[in-house]
mmCIF file of C-alpha atoms and ligand atoms in Angstrom:
data_model
loop_
_atom_site.group_PDB
_atom_site.id
_atom_site.type_symbol
_atom_site.label_atom_id
_atom_site.label_comp_id
_atom_site.label_asym_id
_atom_site.label_seq_id
_atom_site.Cartn_x
_atom_site.Cartn_y
_atom_site.Cartn_z
ATOM 1 C CA UNK A 1 0.000 0.000 0.000
ATOM 2 C CA UNK A 2 1.220 3.516 -0.700
ATOM 3 C CA UNK A 3 0.248 5.854 2.094
ATOM 4 C CA UNK A 4 -1.947 8.924 1.818
ATOM 5 C CA UNK A 5 0.058 11.974 2.767
ATOM 6 C CA UNK A 6 -1.427 13.946 5.648
ATOM 7 C CA UNK A 7 -1.019 17.559 4.587
ATOM 8 C CA UNK A 8 -0.264 19.523 7.754
ATOM 9 C CA UNK A 9 -0.221 22.820 5.910
ATOM 10 C CA UNK A 10 -3.775 22.383 4.636
ATOM 11 C CA UNK A 11 -5.147 21.268 7.998
ATOM 12 C CA UNK A 12 -3.281 24.116 9.711
ATOM 13 C CA UNK A 13 -4.834 26.540 7.236
ATOM 14 C CA UNK A 14 -8.286 25.139 7.957
ATOM 15 C CA UNK A 15 -7.872 25.720 11.704
ATOM 16 C CA UNK A 16 -6.434 29.193 11.107
ATOM 17 C CA UNK A 17 -9.569 29.943 9.085
ATOM 18 C CA UNK A 18 -11.719 28.914 12.059
ATOM 19 C CA UNK A 19 -9.687 31.185 14.332
ATOM 20 C CA UNK A 20 -10.158 34.200 12.058
ATOM 21 C CA UNK A 21 -13.847 34.398 12.981
ATOM 22 C CA UNK A 22 -13.067 34.161 16.691
ATOM 23 C CA UNK A 23 -10.472 36.893 16.456
ATOM 24 C CA UNK A 24 -12.994 39.118 14.642
ATOM 25 C CA UNK A 25 -15.507 38.541 17.479
ATOM 26 C CA UNK A 26 -12.902 39.467 20.075
ATOM 27 C CA UNK A 27 -11.916 42.581 18.142
ATOM 28 C CA UNK A 28 -15.551 43.636 17.944
ATOM 29 C CA UNK A 29 -15.417 43.705 21.764
ATOM 30 C CA UNK A 30 -12.198 45.708 21.720
ATOM 31 C CA UNK A 31 -9.934 42.747 22.540
ATOM 32 C CA UNK A 32 -6.819 42.039 20.461
ATOM 33 C CA UNK A 33 -5.214 38.681 21.355
ATOM 34 C CA UNK A 34 -1.584 39.281 22.313
ATOM 35 C CA UNK A 35 1.371 36.889 22.367
ATOM 36 C CA UNK A 36 4.826 37.643 23.789
ATOM 37 C CA UNK A 37 7.559 35.658 22.066
ATOM 38 C CA UNK A 38 10.838 35.312 23.960
ATOM 39 C CA UNK A 39 13.929 33.942 22.233
ATOM 40 C CA UNK A 40 17.214 33.784 24.123
ATOM 41 C CA UNK A 41 20.377 33.218 22.107
ATOM 42 C CA UNK A 42 20.906 32.611 18.412
ATOM 43 C CA UNK A 43 20.153 28.947 17.713
ATOM 44 C CA UNK A 44 19.282 29.020 13.983
ATOM 45 C CA UNK A 45 16.440 26.485 14.188
ATOM 46 C CA UNK A 46 14.840 28.252 17.157
ATOM 47 C CA UNK A 47 15.183 31.562 15.375
ATOM 48 C CA UNK A 48 13.389 30.216 12.312
ATOM 49 C CA UNK A 49 10.544 28.685 14.386
ATOM 50 C CA UNK A 50 10.069 31.902 16.331
ATOM 51 C CA UNK A 51 10.051 33.986 13.171
ATOM 52 C CA UNK A 52 7.431 31.653 11.671
ATOM 53 C CA UNK A 53 5.307 31.998 14.817
ATOM 54 C CA UNK A 54 5.425 35.787 14.693
ATOM 55 C CA UNK A 55 4.553 35.797 11.005
ATOM 56 C CA UNK A 56 1.584 33.506 11.661
ATOM 57 C CA UNK A 57 0.364 35.854 14.428
ATOM 58 C CA UNK A 58 0.673 38.821 12.125
ATOM 59 C CA UNK A 59 -1.226 37.112 9.292
ATOM 60 C CA UNK A 60 -4.184 36.190 11.478
ATOM 61 C CA UNK A 61 -4.440 39.422 13.487
ATOM 62 C CA UNK A 62 -2.805 38.430 16.770
ATOM 63 C CA UNK A 63 -0.568 41.105 18.307
ATOM 64 C CA UNK A 64 2.915 39.699 18.881
ATOM 65 C CA UNK A 65 5.593 41.320 21.022
ATOM 66 C CA UNK A 66 9.063 40.180 20.049
ATOM 67 C CA UNK A 67 11.746 39.802 22.742
ATOM 68 C CA UNK A 68 15.080 38.587 21.407
ATOM 69 C CA UNK A 69 17.762 38.453 24.066
ATOM 70 C CA UNK A 70 21.469 37.633 23.796
ATOM 71 C CA UNK A 71 22.725 34.190 24.848
ATOM 72 C CA UNK A 72 24.549 35.879 27.739
ATOM 73 C CA UNK A 73 21.244 37.004 29.326
ATOM 74 C CA UNK A 74 21.209 36.241 33.055
ATOM 75 C CA UNK A 75 18.593 34.193 34.840
ATOM 76 C CA UNK A 76 17.537 37.305 36.761
ATOM 77 C CA UNK A 77 17.039 39.334 33.576
ATOM 78 C CA UNK A 78 14.957 36.595 31.980
ATOM 79 C CA UNK A 79 12.853 36.162 35.119
ATOM 80 C CA UNK A 80 12.298 39.916 35.266
ATOM 81 C CA UNK A 81 11.058 39.919 31.664
ATOM 82 C CA UNK A 82 8.647 37.053 32.377
ATOM 83 C CA UNK A 83 7.256 38.894 35.415
ATOM 84 C CA UNK A 84 6.842 42.058 33.383
ATOM 85 C CA UNK A 85 4.910 40.103 30.722
ATOM 86 C CA UNK A 86 2.790 38.438 33.425
ATOM 87 C CA UNK A 87 1.598 41.911 34.389
ATOM 88 C CA UNK A 88 1.114 43.293 30.873
ATOM 89 C CA UNK A 89 -2.629 43.431 30.047
ATOM 90 C CA UNK A 90 -1.979 43.429 26.268
ATOM 91 C CA UNK A 91 -0.351 40.008 26.592
ATOM 92 C CA UNK A 92 -2.531 36.869 26.878
ATOM 93 C CA UNK A 93 0.179 34.352 26.055
ATOM 94 C CA UNK A 94 3.880 34.057 26.934
ATOM 95 C CA UNK A 95 6.098 31.800 24.850
ATOM 96 C CA UNK A 96 9.689 31.198 25.930
ATOM 97 C CA UNK A 97 11.212 29.229 23.071
ATOM 98 C CA UNK A 98 13.105 26.123 24.207
ATOM 99 C CA UNK A 99 15.793 24.999 24.574
ATOM 100 C CA UNK A 100 17.346 27.874 26.533
ATOM 101 C CA UNK A 101 21.100 28.440 26.247
ATOM 102 C CA UNK A 102 23.265 26.514 28.716
ATOM 103 C CA UNK A 103 23.417 28.100 32.151
ATOM 104 C CA UNK A 104 19.771 29.170 32.239
ATOM 105 C CA UNK A 105 17.354 27.249 34.454
ATOM 106 C CA UNK A 106 14.492 26.210 32.198
ATOM 107 C CA UNK A 107 12.175 24.897 34.879
ATOM 108 C CA UNK A 108 12.545 28.055 36.983
ATOM 109 C CA UNK A 109 11.556 30.147 33.959
ATOM 110 C CA UNK A 110 8.544 27.963 33.130
ATOM 111 C CA UNK A 111 7.449 28.096 36.776
ATOM 112 C CA UNK A 112 7.583 31.917 36.686
ATOM 113 C CA UNK A 113 5.093 32.171 33.810
ATOM 114 C CA UNK A 114 1.532 32.963 34.917
ATOM 115 C CA UNK A 115 -0.294 29.632 34.339
ATOM 116 C CA UNK A 116 -3.177 31.624 32.808
ATOM 117 C CA UNK A 117 -0.764 32.949 30.149
ATOM 118 C CA UNK A 118 1.090 29.660 29.691
ATOM 119 C CA UNK A 119 -0.052 28.998 26.116
ATOM 120 C CA UNK A 120 2.657 26.327 25.705
ATOM 121 C CA UNK A 121 1.116 24.331 28.535
ATOM 122 C CA UNK A 122 4.541 23.730 30.107
ATOM 123 C CA UNK A 123 3.877 25.149 33.590
ATOM 124 C CA UNK A 124 3.541 22.314 36.152
ATOM 125 C CA UNK A 125 0.016 23.578 36.966
ATOM 126 C CA UNK A 126 -1.090 23.066 33.368
ATOM 127 C CA UNK A 127 0.794 19.768 33.047
ATOM 128 C CA UNK A 128 -0.985 18.549 36.176
ATOM 129 C CA UNK A 129 -4.380 19.763 34.999
ATOM 130 C CA UNK A 130 -3.868 18.018 31.665
ATOM 131 C CA UNK A 131 -2.873 14.738 33.297
ATOM 132 C CA UNK A 132 -6.004 14.619 35.456
ATOM 133 C CA UNK A 133 -8.192 15.680 32.523
ATOM 134 C CA UNK A 134 -9.068 19.187 33.726
ATOM 135 C CA UNK A 135 -9.285 22.194 31.447
ATOM 136 C CA UNK A 136 -5.750 23.370 30.641
ATOM 137 C CA UNK A 137 -3.684 24.851 27.867
ATOM 138 C CA UNK A 138 -2.566 21.808 25.876
ATOM 139 C CA UNK A 139 1.027 21.764 24.616
ATOM 140 C CA UNK A 140 1.076 22.781 20.966
ATOM 141 C CA UNK A 141 2.853 19.882 19.270
ATOM 142 C CA UNK A 142 0.888 17.076 20.990
ATOM 143 C CA UNK A 143 -2.370 18.958 20.447
ATOM 144 C CA UNK A 144 -1.393 19.443 16.802
ATOM 145 C CA UNK A 145 -0.736 15.717 16.364
ATOM 146 C CA UNK A 146 -4.183 14.901 17.763
ATOM 147 C CA UNK A 147 -5.847 17.433 15.454
ATOM 148 C CA UNK A 148 -4.004 15.943 12.454
ATOM 149 C CA UNK A 149 -5.344 12.488 13.316
ATOM 150 C CA UNK A 150 -8.901 13.618 14.073
ATOM 151 C CA UNK A 151 -9.193 15.822 10.995
ATOM 152 C CA UNK A 152 -7.813 13.043 8.781
ATOM 153 C CA UNK A 153 -10.604 10.746 9.993
ATOM 154 C CA UNK A 154 -8.223 8.436 11.873
ATOM 155 C CA UNK A 155 -9.826 6.785 14.875
ATOM 156 C CA UNK A 156 -7.854 7.216 18.105
ATOM 157 C CA UNK A 157 -10.511 5.599 20.335
ATOM 158 C CA UNK A 158 -9.421 2.003 20.947
ATOM 159 C CA UNK A 159 -6.308 2.266 18.780
ATOM 160 C CA UNK A 160 -2.914 1.079 19.946
ATOM 161 C CA UNK A 161 -0.593 4.088 19.670
ATOM 162 C CA UNK A 162 3.143 3.689 20.120
ATOM 163 C CA UNK A 163 4.945 6.941 20.902
ATOM 164 C CA UNK A 164 8.696 6.842 20.315
ATOM 165 C CA UNK A 165 10.242 9.531 22.539
ATOM 166 C CA UNK A 166 9.614 10.730 26.084
ATOM 167 C CA UNK A 167 10.379 14.442 26.055
ATOM 168 C CA UNK A 168 8.458 16.863 28.245
ATOM 169 C CA UNK A 169 7.459 18.815 25.098
ATOM 170 C CA UNK A 170 6.123 15.946 22.983
ATOM 171 C CA UNK A 171 6.313 12.300 24.103
ATOM 172 C CA UNK A 172 5.081 12.536 27.676
ATOM 173 C CA UNK A 173 2.213 14.997 27.114
ATOM 174 C CA UNK A 174 1.110 13.299 23.879
ATOM 175 C CA UNK A 175 0.950 9.894 25.547
ATOM 176 C CA UNK A 176 -1.131 11.476 28.298
ATOM 177 C CA UNK A 177 -3.592 13.120 25.915
ATOM 178 C CA UNK A 178 -4.023 9.917 23.919
ATOM 179 C CA UNK A 179 -4.998 7.903 26.974
ATOM 180 C CA UNK A 180 -7.457 10.469 28.366
ATOM 181 C CA UNK A 181 -11.013 9.222 28.719
ATOM 182 C CA UNK A 182 -12.293 11.559 26.013
ATOM 183 C CA UNK A 183 -13.505 11.468 22.402
ATOM 184 C CA UNK A 184 -10.013 12.315 21.099
ATOM 185 C CA UNK A 185 -8.331 9.901 23.487
ATOM 186 C CA UNK A 186 -9.219 6.382 24.650
ATOM 187 C CA UNK A 187 -6.121 4.916 23.006
ATOM 188 C CA UNK A 188 -3.954 2.136 24.374
ATOM 189 C CA UNK A 189 -0.566 3.802 24.657
ATOM 190 C CA UNK A 190 2.952 2.434 24.664
ATOM 191 C CA UNK A 191 5.933 4.750 25.109
ATOM 192 C CA UNK A 192 9.340 3.724 23.752
ATOM 193 C CA UNK A 193 12.610 5.549 24.417
ATOM 194 C CA UNK A 194 16.368 5.210 24.236
ATOM 195 C CA UNK A 195 16.399 2.506 26.905
ATOM 196 C CA UNK A 196 13.662 0.394 25.296
ATOM 197 C CA UNK A 197 15.101 -3.039 24.417
ATOM 198 C CA UNK A 198 13.516 -3.565 21.004
ATOM 199 C CA UNK A 199 11.538 -0.570 19.748
ATOM 200 C CA UNK A 200 10.458 -2.416 16.582
ATOM 201 C CA UNK A 201 8.838 -5.144 18.659
ATOM 202 C CA UNK A 202 6.472 -2.503 20.032
ATOM 203 C CA UNK A 203 5.946 -0.368 16.934
ATOM 204 C CA UNK A 204 5.013 -3.440 14.857
ATOM 205 C CA UNK A 205 1.958 -3.899 17.131
ATOM 206 C CA UNK A 206 0.821 -0.319 16.607
ATOM 207 C CA UNK A 207 -2.152 1.031 14.701
ATOM 208 C CA UNK A 208 -0.542 4.477 14.990
ATOM 209 C CA UNK A 209 3.178 5.198 15.433
ATOM 210 C CA UNK A 210 4.325 8.652 16.524
ATOM 211 C CA UNK A 211 8.035 9.287 16.019
ATOM 212 C CA UNK A 212 9.290 11.987 18.393
ATOM 213 C CA UNK A 213 12.833 10.903 19.140
ATOM 214 C CA UNK A 214 14.733 13.778 17.520
ATOM 215 C CA UNK A 215 16.941 11.466 15.459
ATOM 216 C CA UNK A 216 16.737 10.645 11.725
ATOM 217 C CA UNK A 217 15.839 7.072 10.720
ATOM 218 C CA UNK A 218 14.603 6.131 14.192
ATOM 219 C CA UNK A 219 11.558 4.527 12.540
ATOM 220 C CA UNK A 220 12.313 2.322 9.534
ATOM 221 C CA UNK A 221 10.005 0.254 7.299
ATOM 222 C CA UNK A 222 10.688 -3.036 9.112
ATOM 223 C CA UNK A 223 9.284 -1.422 12.277
ATOM 224 C CA UNK A 224 5.888 -0.641 10.739
ATOM 225 C CA UNK A 225 2.880 -2.907 10.336
ATOM 226 C CA UNK A 226 1.309 -2.858 6.854
ATOM 227 C CA UNK A 227 -1.462 -0.221 6.915
ATOM 228 C CA UNK A 228 -0.377 1.577 10.072
ATOM 229 C CA UNK A 229 -0.607 5.373 10.482
ATOM 230 C CA UNK A 230 2.752 7.107 10.924
ATOM 231 C CA UNK A 231 3.137 10.610 12.398
ATOM 232 C CA UNK A 232 6.601 12.118 12.190
ATOM 233 C CA UNK A 233 7.315 14.830 14.763
ATOM 234 C CA UNK A 234 11.061 14.997 14.069
ATOM 235 C CA UNK A 235 12.636 18.065 12.451
ATOM 236 C CA UNK A 236 16.320 17.337 11.848
ATOM 237 C CA UNK A 237 18.680 19.476 9.813
ATOM 238 C CA UNK A 238 20.974 17.400 7.588
ATOM 239 C CA UNK A 239 23.945 19.061 5.915
ATOM 240 C CA UNK A 240 23.346 19.283 2.185
ATOM 241 C CA UNK A 241 25.673 21.350 -0.001
ATOM 242 C CA UNK A 242 23.188 21.224 -2.891
ATOM 243 C CA UNK A 243 20.688 23.339 -0.917
ATOM 244 C CA UNK A 244 21.042 27.088 -0.774
ATOM 245 C CA UNK A 245 20.684 27.131 3.022
ATOM 246 C CA UNK A 246 23.296 24.356 3.270
ATOM 247 C CA UNK A 247 20.892 21.831 4.847
ATOM 248 C CA UNK A 248 17.709 19.919 4.248
ATOM 249 C CA UNK A 249 15.057 18.841 6.750
ATOM 250 C CA UNK A 250 14.287 15.233 7.549
ATOM 251 C CA UNK A 251 12.022 13.743 10.180
ATOM 252 C CA UNK A 252 12.633 10.763 12.447
ATOM 253 C CA UNK A 253 11.013 8.381 9.938
ATOM 254 C CA UNK A 254 12.591 6.803 6.869
ATOM 255 C CA UNK A 255 9.847 8.440 4.798
ATOM 256 C CA UNK A 256 10.405 6.918 1.335
ATOM 257 C CA UNK A 257 10.435 3.322 2.595
ATOM 258 C CA UNK A 258 7.757 3.710 5.259
ATOM 259 C CA UNK A 259 5.282 5.437 2.932
ATOM 260 C CA UNK A 260 5.069 2.211 0.915
ATOM 261 C CA UNK A 261 3.772 0.304 3.939
ATOM 262 C CA UNK A 262 1.746 2.849 5.904
ATOM 263 C CA UNK A 263 -1.869 3.873 5.240
ATOM 264 C CA UNK A 264 -1.270 7.503 6.272
ATOM 265 C CA UNK A 265 1.980 9.367 6.837
ATOM 266 C CA UNK A 266 2.987 12.952 7.627
ATOM 267 C CA UNK A 267 5.801 14.576 5.636
ATOM 268 C CA UNK A 268 8.661 16.694 6.995
ATOM 269 C CA UNK A 269 8.468 19.577 6.371
ATOM 270 C CA UNK A 270 4.758 20.270 6.000
ATOM 271 C CA UNK A 271 3.356 17.803 8.541
ATOM 272 C CA UNK A 272 3.409 18.402 12.284
ATOM 273 C CA UNK A 273 5.480 21.658 12.182
ATOM 274 C CA UNK A 274 2.724 23.911 10.796
ATOM 275 C CA UNK A 275 0.301 22.381 13.324
ATOM 276 C CA UNK A 276 2.556 23.290 16.257
ATOM 277 C CA UNK A 277 2.414 26.914 15.175
ATOM 278 C CA UNK A 278 -1.352 26.773 14.596
ATOM 279 C CA UNK A 279 -2.139 25.343 18.024
ATOM 280 C CA UNK A 280 -0.076 28.173 19.520
ATOM 281 C CA UNK A 281 -2.402 30.616 17.754
ATOM 282 C CA UNK A 282 -5.364 28.574 19.000
ATOM 283 C CA UNK A 283 -4.187 28.742 22.630
ATOM 284 C CA UNK A 284 -3.461 32.461 22.394
ATOM 285 C CA UNK A 285 -6.975 33.167 21.119
ATOM 286 C CA UNK A 286 -8.432 30.899 23.818
ATOM 287 C CA UNK A 287 -6.431 32.752 26.464
ATOM 288 C CA UNK A 288 -7.599 36.158 25.214
ATOM 289 C CA UNK A 289 -11.182 34.896 25.357
ATOM 290 C CA UNK A 290 -10.705 33.600 28.915
ATOM 291 C CA UNK A 291 -9.080 36.820 30.074
ATOM 292 C CA UNK A 292 -12.059 38.779 28.773
ATOM 293 C CA UNK A 293 -14.866 36.365 29.565
ATOM 294 C CA UNK A 294 -18.315 37.608 30.490
HETATM 295 N N1 LIG B 1 8.469 26.917 24.156
HETATM 296 N N2 LIG B 1 9.681 25.708 22.616
HETATM 297 C C1 LIG B 1 8.493 26.143 23.064
HETATM 298 N N3 LIG B 1 7.328 25.820 22.472
HETATM 299 C C2 LIG B 1 7.315 25.034 21.366
HETATM 300 O O1 LIG B 1 6.162 24.665 20.820
HETATM 301 C C3 LIG B 1 8.534 24.595 20.839
HETATM 302 N N4 LIG B 1 8.621 23.848 19.679
HETATM 303 C C4 LIG B 1 9.647 22.824 19.572
HETATM 304 C C5 LIG B 1 10.983 23.454 19.965
HETATM 305 N N5 LIG B 1 10.879 24.391 21.072
HETATM 306 C C6 LIG B 1 9.717 24.923 21.501
HETATM 307 C C7 LIG B 1 8.419 24.384 18.447
HETATM 308 O O2 LIG B 1 7.905 25.478 18.268
HETATM 309 C C8 LIG B 1 9.593 22.464 18.103
HETATM 310 N N6 LIG B 1 8.871 23.559 17.479
HETATM 311 C C9 LIG B 1 8.674 23.705 16.084
HETATM 312 C C10 LIG B 1 7.870 24.711 15.557
HETATM 313 C C11 LIG B 1 7.686 24.844 14.190
HETATM 314 C C12 LIG B 1 8.277 23.984 13.324
HETATM 315 C C13 LIG B 1 9.083 22.977 13.828
HETATM 316 C C14 LIG B 1 9.282 22.842 15.193
HETATM 317 C C15 LIG B 1 8.072 24.172 11.856
HETATM 318 O O3 LIG B 1 7.513 25.142 11.440
HETATM 319 N N7 LIG B 1 8.534 23.241 11.032
HETATM 320 C C16 LIG B 1 8.384 23.348 9.587
HETATM 321 C C17 LIG B 1 9.721 23.510 8.916
HETATM 322 C C18 LIG B 1 10.491 24.660 9.471
HETATM 323 C C19 LIG B 1 11.748 24.986 8.705
HETATM 324 O O4 LIG B 1 11.658 25.116 7.480
HETATM 325 O O5 LIG B 1 12.808 25.118 9.351
HETATM 326 C C20 LIG B 1 7.729 22.078 9.083
HETATM 327 O O6 LIG B 1 7.077 22.144 8.040
HETATM 328 O O7 LIG B 1 7.917 21.030 9.714
#
């Protein structure tokens, strides 16, 4: 079987279209959703993601406040900025792009963000709320993966999903969302990681495989059951002198071989990446609405 390609750009565009109406309603009440974007240091990939996020805000009518700080920024300076943004009424969402440069304490920064402005869903309060199934900001990449599945007509309820990767940003929260007792959950979830003995043994049982390991070729064709759904969260830069930027992007999945066996597969680029950005817009709009409820 040759897989259908799940087009993340098209689905992202569809959701952005839905948000446009909500933003118009907020604006009619004098509310402009506002996102503060904080980037510390000059990691090229982070810089490109942050730029794409700001552009997406601009296109849809979300106010974005750009804060680009040098890698030498101190913990105290960064904490002071977060506190200032916590108190800024124009700002409904605070995004501190990860990873932070060495020497900065990531968890202290995430803890300093007002949970009601934590549109990444990384504050322990929101992580905890998500785990027990309470209303919370859902982390953007996991939420984007779920939307890709749901909007492609792929049934999560009752499916066996194998998540490869256990990061705090993707693997752990995604596994949690998938097993929630909810219409977009109810999956049987297995999590594999670097210490798993035989990852293929697990992935071959899966109806849906999510690759979120951060390493090219982590999921190869021999690891996939015929007809399985494969979601590739990886975004890896591979040196390539034939490209004008000097690199090309690959995911964690051996795409060309796996697409011949899977029923659905996401490409890289153009799969999960655009959804991550879209769910950030979604959370920012939701936060603006909550801040101005009633
Ligand atoms: N705080 N840090 C915070 N929140 C996040 O949600 C993220 N993440 C991850 C890294 N750090 C973060 C992102 O924004 C990963 N990530 C992200 C966002 C966008 C894209 C990829 C990763 C993306 O747009 N990918 C495009 C290709 C981009 C390119 O050309 O370089 C794609 O089509 O996959």
